[in-house]
Short mmCIF file of C-alpha atoms in Angstrom, two decimals:
data_model
loop_
_atom_site.label_atom_id
_atom_site.label_comp_id
_atom_site.label_asym_id
_atom_site.label_seq_id
_atom_site.Cartn_x
_atom_site.Cartn_y
_atom_site.Cartn_z
CA LEU A 1 164.02 95.52 44.40
CA LYS A 2 166.46 96.43 41.63
CA THR A 3 166.05 92.94 40.19
CA ILE A 4 162.25 93.30 40.21
CA PHE A 5 161.84 96.86 38.93
CA PRO A 6 163.71 97.67 35.71
CA LYS A 7 166.00 100.69 35.59
CA ASP A 8 164.23 102.09 32.53
CA GLN A 9 161.73 104.67 33.80
CA PHE A 10 159.13 103.86 31.11
CA LEU A 11 159.14 100.15 31.96
CA ARG A 12 159.16 100.88 35.68
CA LEU A 13 156.11 103.11 35.47
CA HIS A 14 154.18 100.59 33.39
CA LEU A 15 155.11 97.74 35.69
CA THR A 16 153.93 99.81 38.66
CA LEU A 17 150.71 100.57 36.78
CA PHE A 18 150.17 96.87 36.12
CA ILE A 19 150.78 95.98 39.78
CA THR A 20 148.44 98.75 40.99
CA ILE A 21 145.58 97.66 38.73
CA GLY A 22 146.24 94.05 39.71
CA LEU A 23 146.01 95.00 43.38
CA ALA A 24 142.77 96.88 42.73
CA ALA A 25 141.33 93.88 40.90
CA PHE A 26 142.34 91.47 43.68
CA LEU A 27 140.82 93.60 46.45
CA ARG A 28 137.59 94.03 44.48
CA LEU A 29 137.26 90.37 43.57
CA PHE A 30 137.96 89.32 47.15
CA SER A 31 135.30 91.71 48.42
CA LEU A 32 132.88 90.67 45.68
CA TRP A 33 133.21 87.00 46.57
CA ARG A 34 133.33 87.40 50.34
CA ASN A 35 130.67 90.01 51.07
CA PRO A 36 127.17 88.79 51.97
CA VAL A 37 124.20 89.88 49.89
CA ILE A 38 122.82 93.20 51.15
CA GLY A 39 119.20 94.30 51.13
CA ASP A 40 119.60 96.72 48.24
CA GLU A 41 120.82 93.91 46.01
CA PHE A 42 117.53 92.09 46.48
CA TRP A 43 115.89 95.30 45.25
CA THR A 44 118.03 95.09 42.11
CA LEU A 45 117.14 91.42 41.60
CA TYR A 46 113.46 92.22 41.98
CA TRP A 47 113.31 95.06 39.46
CA ILE A 48 115.35 93.48 36.68
CA LYS A 49 112.76 90.69 36.43
CA ASN A 50 110.23 93.23 35.15
CA ASP A 51 109.74 94.61 31.65
CA ILE A 52 111.19 97.97 30.60
CA PRO A 53 108.03 100.12 31.06
CA THR A 54 107.54 98.68 34.56
CA ILE A 55 111.16 99.40 35.52
CA ILE A 56 110.86 102.99 34.34
CA ARG A 57 107.57 103.54 36.20
CA ALA A 58 108.89 101.82 39.32
CA SER A 59 111.97 104.05 39.39
CA PHE A 60 109.71 106.88 40.53
CA ALA A 61 109.11 104.88 43.71
CA ASP A 62 112.84 104.41 44.20
CA PHE A 63 115.52 106.96 45.01
CA HIS A 64 117.52 106.15 41.88
CA PRO A 65 117.03 106.63 38.12
CA PRO A 66 116.25 103.54 36.02
CA LEU A 67 119.27 103.23 33.70
CA TYR A 68 121.30 100.86 35.87
CA TYR A 69 118.34 98.50 36.22
CA LEU A 70 117.78 98.58 32.46
CA ILE A 71 121.42 97.72 31.76
CA ILE A 72 121.52 94.92 34.32
CA ARG A 73 118.28 93.54 32.91
CA TYR A 74 120.26 92.59 29.80
CA TRP A 75 123.42 91.66 31.70
CA GLU A 76 121.72 89.19 34.05
CA PRO A 77 120.46 86.63 31.45
CA LEU A 78 124.06 85.83 30.45
CA LEU A 79 124.35 83.88 33.71
CA LYS A 80 120.95 83.66 35.36
CA ASN A 81 120.36 83.85 39.11
CA SER A 82 123.99 84.56 39.98
CA ILE A 83 124.63 87.44 42.36
CA ILE A 84 128.36 87.12 41.63
CA TRP A 85 127.68 87.68 37.93
CA LEU A 86 125.58 90.76 38.69
CA ARG A 87 128.36 92.14 40.88
CA LEU A 88 130.93 91.61 38.14
CA PHE A 89 129.34 94.46 36.18
CA SER A 90 130.24 96.81 39.04
CA PHE A 91 133.68 95.21 39.23
CA PHE A 92 134.46 95.97 35.57
CA ALA A 93 133.03 99.49 35.87
CA SER A 94 135.27 100.13 38.87
CA LEU A 95 138.40 98.98 37.04
CA CYS A 96 137.52 101.14 34.03
CA SER A 97 137.30 104.12 36.40
CA LEU A 98 140.96 103.62 37.26
CA VAL A 99 141.89 103.89 33.59
CA PHE A 100 140.16 107.25 33.15
CA VAL A 101 141.59 108.62 36.39
CA TYR A 102 145.05 107.59 35.20
CA GLN A 103 144.51 109.36 31.88
CA ALA A 104 143.24 112.48 33.64
CA GLY A 105 146.22 112.42 35.99
CA LYS A 106 148.66 112.28 33.05
CA LEU A 107 146.99 115.31 31.48
CA LEU A 108 147.13 117.27 34.74
CA GLY A 109 150.70 116.49 35.62
CA ASN A 110 152.68 113.38 34.83
CA ARG A 111 152.53 109.60 35.12
CA ARG A 112 153.75 109.67 38.71
CA ILE A 113 150.77 111.80 39.77
CA ALA A 114 148.49 109.52 37.75
CA LEU A 115 149.88 106.42 39.49
CA TRP A 116 149.38 107.90 42.93
CA SER A 117 145.81 108.81 41.95
CA ILE A 118 144.84 105.30 40.94
CA LEU A 119 146.67 103.81 43.93
CA ILE A 120 144.45 105.89 46.22
CA MET A 121 141.40 104.73 44.28
CA ALA A 122 142.58 101.12 44.33
CA LEU A 123 142.78 101.16 48.14
CA ALA A 124 139.69 103.29 48.85
CA GLY A 125 137.32 101.23 50.98
CA GLY A 126 134.16 102.90 49.70
CA LEU A 127 135.07 102.26 46.06
CA ILE A 128 135.97 98.65 46.83
CA SER A 129 132.60 98.20 48.52
CA ASP A 130 130.73 99.79 45.60
CA SER A 131 132.50 97.49 43.13
CA ALA A 132 131.36 94.43 45.08
CA THR A 133 127.62 95.09 45.05
CA SER A 134 125.02 94.85 42.31
CA ARG A 135 124.07 98.50 42.61
CA MET A 136 124.57 101.57 40.44
CA TYR A 137 127.35 103.29 42.39
CA ALA A 138 130.34 101.85 40.50
CA LEU A 139 128.75 102.78 37.18
CA GLY A 140 128.11 106.27 38.53
CA THR A 141 131.76 106.56 39.55
CA LEU A 142 132.81 105.49 36.06
CA CYS A 143 130.63 108.17 34.48
CA ALA A 144 132.06 110.78 36.85
CA THR A 145 135.64 109.84 35.95
CA VAL A 146 134.83 109.98 32.22
CA VAL A 147 133.35 113.47 32.69
CA ILE A 148 136.48 114.62 34.52
CA TRP A 149 138.85 113.06 31.98
CA SER A 150 136.97 114.37 28.93
CA THR A 151 136.73 117.89 30.39
CA ILE A 152 140.48 118.01 31.08
CA ALA A 153 141.25 116.45 27.68
CA TYR A 154 139.15 119.08 25.92
CA LEU A 155 140.86 121.83 27.88
CA ASP A 156 144.20 120.38 26.81
CA SER A 157 143.46 119.78 23.12
CA ALA A 158 140.22 121.63 22.19
CA LYS A 159 139.10 118.55 20.22
CA THR A 160 135.34 118.19 19.76
CA LYS A 161 135.41 114.42 20.29
CA TYR A 162 136.08 114.98 23.99
CA LEU A 163 132.96 117.12 24.23
CA VAL A 164 130.99 114.21 22.77
CA PHE A 165 132.45 111.83 25.36
CA ASN A 166 131.61 114.40 28.01
CA ALA A 167 127.99 114.74 26.88
CA ILE A 168 127.44 110.97 26.74
CA ALA A 169 128.96 110.48 30.19
CA LEU A 170 126.83 113.29 31.63
CA LEU A 171 123.63 111.76 30.26
CA VAL A 172 124.48 108.20 31.30
CA GLY A 173 125.60 109.41 34.72
CA THR A 174 122.50 111.50 35.29
CA TYR A 175 120.20 108.56 34.53
CA THR A 176 122.35 106.25 36.66
CA TYR A 177 122.68 108.30 39.85
CA HIS A 178 120.92 111.64 39.85
CA TYR A 179 123.47 113.58 41.92
CA LEU A 180 125.78 113.26 38.91
CA ALA A 181 123.60 115.90 37.24
CA LEU A 182 125.66 118.34 39.31
CA PHE A 183 128.57 117.58 36.99
CA ILE A 184 126.71 119.46 34.26
CA PHE A 185 127.08 122.69 36.23
CA SER A 186 130.63 121.92 37.33
CA THR A 187 131.69 121.28 33.72
CA TRP A 188 130.27 124.64 32.64
CA SER A 189 131.93 126.38 35.57
CA PHE A 190 135.31 124.74 35.00
CA LEU A 191 135.46 125.57 31.29
CA ALA A 192 134.09 129.08 31.85
CA LEU A 193 136.80 129.67 34.45
CA HIS A 194 139.39 128.72 31.83
CA LYS A 195 137.59 130.71 29.10
CA ARG A 196 137.02 127.65 26.91
CA ILE A 197 133.28 127.92 26.24
CA SER A 198 133.06 127.29 22.49
CA ILE A 199 130.18 126.89 20.05
CA GLN A 200 130.90 123.14 19.93
CA PHE A 201 130.61 122.97 23.70
CA VAL A 202 127.31 124.87 23.68
CA ILE A 203 125.88 122.54 21.02
CA THR A 204 126.84 119.34 22.83
CA GLN A 205 125.57 120.70 26.15
CA PHE A 206 122.30 121.68 24.46
CA PHE A 207 121.76 118.01 23.65
CA VAL A 208 122.62 117.17 27.25
CA PHE A 209 119.94 119.64 28.35
CA LEU A 210 117.37 118.09 26.00
CA GLY A 211 118.27 114.65 27.27
CA THR A 212 117.86 115.64 30.90
CA VAL A 213 114.46 117.34 30.52
CA PRO A 214 112.57 114.09 31.31
CA PHE A 215 114.87 113.65 34.29
CA ILE A 216 113.61 116.85 35.95
CA ALA A 217 110.24 115.27 36.78
CA PHE A 218 111.96 112.20 38.19
CA PHE A 219 114.34 114.31 40.25
CA ALA A 220 111.48 116.29 41.81
CA LYS A 221 109.63 113.06 42.59
CA SER A 222 112.67 111.35 44.10
CA LEU A 223 113.38 114.35 46.33
CA THR A 224 109.84 114.13 47.65
CA PHE A 225 110.38 110.42 48.27
CA PHE A 226 113.69 111.12 49.99
CA ASN A 227 112.27 113.83 52.24
CA GLN A 228 109.64 111.44 53.55
CA PHE A 229 112.40 109.49 55.31
CA HIS A 230 114.68 112.35 56.37
#
C-alpha cells in the first residue's frame, strides 16, 4: 500500500478522492447499462415527445413538476431514441452531487470528513439506482446538495454569491421534485438559528418566493392526485 499511496498527505487525499469518484462512476455506469427499462422511464419518453405547453399542462396530471421533462426534451435529440443517453443525464447529475457534498464536507470539518461523505454517497444503493434511470431524482439530489453547500458556504464567508447559488438551486429543485420546496424553510431555519439572516438573504429569498408562486397551484393539484392513490 505504501507504494500505491504517496506519503504526502495532500497527494494521498486527492488520490483517494479520485479513486472514490472513479468507484462511484463505475457503479453508476454498470447499473445504468445493466438495469432494464422501468415503467416510469416510458413515461419520460412519452412526455418529452410533446411540445413545451403540453408538457407543462400534462405535469398537472403527474406527481412531478415539469422542469426535468423540459430539460430532457432538449437533451434527448442529441442522440435520439437511446435510453442509455437519457440515463446519462442522471449519471452526470449524480457525479456532480458528489462534488458539492465534498465541498460542503470540507467547510464543515476537513477533507477526511468530506471523503467519508462522498464514499457513503458513492456506495448508496438508492443514489446508484436514481443515477441509472431517466427520471428526475438524480437532478433533485444535485439541487439539494447545491442548496446545502451554498448555505454552509454563506455561513462560512457571508458572500452574496452563495445566496444566488442557493436561490437558483431552490428554484430548480422545486420545479424538479416538489418536496425540495421544503429546503426553502430549512434554509431559513438554519440561517436564523445561526443569526445570519441578512438583507441580501431576504432579497434573494424574495425572488425565490416569487418564482415559486406558480408552483403553489401545481403542488395543491399534485397532492390531490397523490391522495387518490393513497
